[in-house]
Amino acid sequence: MDAYLDNAILRLNTFYGHGDRIDWNRPGAREEINRLEGLVTESFLRGDIQAYINAVDKLERCFKEVKR
């Protein structure tokens, strides 16, 4: 997973250029992704479909920001 994130960070920084680099290695960034993955797993195991859909949507938005 770290290789994927490192590649995504490179693409994101290339997209934003030198003046506006976003550092996904900053404190809290990886923790947020881990938290969202935990929400997805937890809601799936509970069988709470709406919470699962919401958690997946949040995780997808997070990854879309990284993949730009």
JSON list of C-alpha atoms in Angstrom, two decimals, residues 29-62:
[
{"chain": "A", "resi": 29, "resn": "ALA", "atom": "CA", "xyz": [-2.73, 11.81, 6.13]},
{"chain": "A", "resi": 30, "resn": "ARG", "atom": "CA", "xyz": [-2.00, 8.10, 6.21]},
{"chain": "A", "resi": 31, "resn": "GLU", "atom": "CA", "xyz": [-3.89, 7.82, 9.48]},
{"chain": "A", "resi": 32, "resn": "GLU", "atom": "CA", "xyz": [-6.98, 9.28, 7.79]},
{"chain": "A", "resi": 33, "resn": "ILE", "atom": "CA", "xyz": [-6.78, 6.70, 5.01]},
{"chain": "A", "resi": 34, "resn": "ASN", "atom": "CA", "xyz": [-6.37, 3.94, 7.59]},
{"chain": "A", "resi": 35, "resn": "ARG", "atom": "CA", "xyz": [-9.33, 5.33, 9.56]},
{"chain": "A", "resi": 36, "resn": "LEU", "atom": "CA", "xyz": [-11.54, 5.32, 6.48]},
{"chain": "A", "resi": 37, "resn": "GLU", "atom": "CA", "xyz": [-10.49, 1.77, 5.60]},
{"chain": "A", "resi": 38, "resn": "GLY", "atom": "CA", "xyz": [-11.40, 0.78, 9.16]},
{"chain": "A", "resi": 39, "resn": "LEU", "atom": "CA", "xyz": [-14.84, 2.37, 8.77]},
{"chain": "A", "resi": 40, "resn": "VAL", "atom": "CA", "xyz": [-15.41, 0.43, 5.55]},
{"chain": "A", "resi": 41, "resn": "THR", "atom": "CA", "xyz": [-14.45, -2.86, 7.21]},
{"chain": "A", "resi": 42, "resn": "GLU", "atom": "CA", "xyz": [-16.40, -2.19, 10.40]},
{"chain": "A", "resi": 43, "resn": "SER", "atom": "CA", "xyz": [-19.62, -1.22, 8.63]},
{"chain": "A", "resi": 44, "resn": "PHE", "atom": "CA", "xyz": [-19.32, -4.26, 6.32]},
{"chain": "A", "resi": 45, "resn": "LEU", "atom": "CA", "xyz": [-18.88, -6.63, 9.25]},
{"chain": "A", "resi": 46, "resn": "ARG", "atom": "CA", "xyz": [-21.84, -5.04, 11.07]},
{"chain": "A", "resi": 47, "resn": "GLY", "atom": "CA", "xyz": [-23.98, -5.41, 7.96]},
{"chain": "A", "resi": 48, "resn": "ASP", "atom": "CA", "xyz": [-24.84, -1.69, 8.00]},
{"chain": "A", "resi": 49, "resn": "ILE", "atom": "CA", "xyz": [-25.24, -1.10, 4.27]},
{"chain": "A", "resi": 50, "resn": "GLN", "atom": "CA", "xyz": [-25.80, 2.67, 4.45]},
{"chain": "A", "resi": 51, "resn": "ALA", "atom": "CA", "xyz": [-22.75, 3.20, 6.67]},
{"chain": "A", "resi": 52, "resn": "TYR", "atom": "CA", "xyz": [-20.74, 0.98, 4.31]},
{"chain": "A", "resi": 53, "resn": "ILE", "atom": "CA", "xyz": [-21.80, 3.02, 1.26]},
{"chain": "A", "resi": 54, "resn": "ASN", "atom": "CA", "xyz": [-20.96, 6.29, 3.05]},
{"chain": "A", "resi": 55, "resn": "ALA", "atom": "CA", "xyz": [-17.55, 5.00, 4.16]},
{"chain": "A", "resi": 56, "resn": "VAL", "atom": "CA", "xyz": [-16.67, 3.75, 0.67]},
{"chain": "A", "resi": 57, "resn": "ASP", "atom": "CA", "xyz": [-17.71, 7.10, -0.83]},
{"chain": "A", "resi": 58, "resn": "LYS", "atom": "CA", "xyz": [-15.46, 8.97, 1.62]},
{"chain": "A", "resi": 59, "resn": "LEU", "atom": "CA", "xyz": [-12.54, 6.64, 0.90]},
{"chain": "A", "resi": 60, "resn": "GLU", "atom": "CA", "xyz": [-13.04, 7.02, -2.87]},
{"chain": "A", "resi": 61, "resn": "ARG", "atom": "CA", "xyz": [-13.05, 10.82, -2.56]},
{"chain": "A", "resi": 62, "resn": "CYS", "atom": "CA", "xyz": [-9.84, 10.65, -0.55]}
]
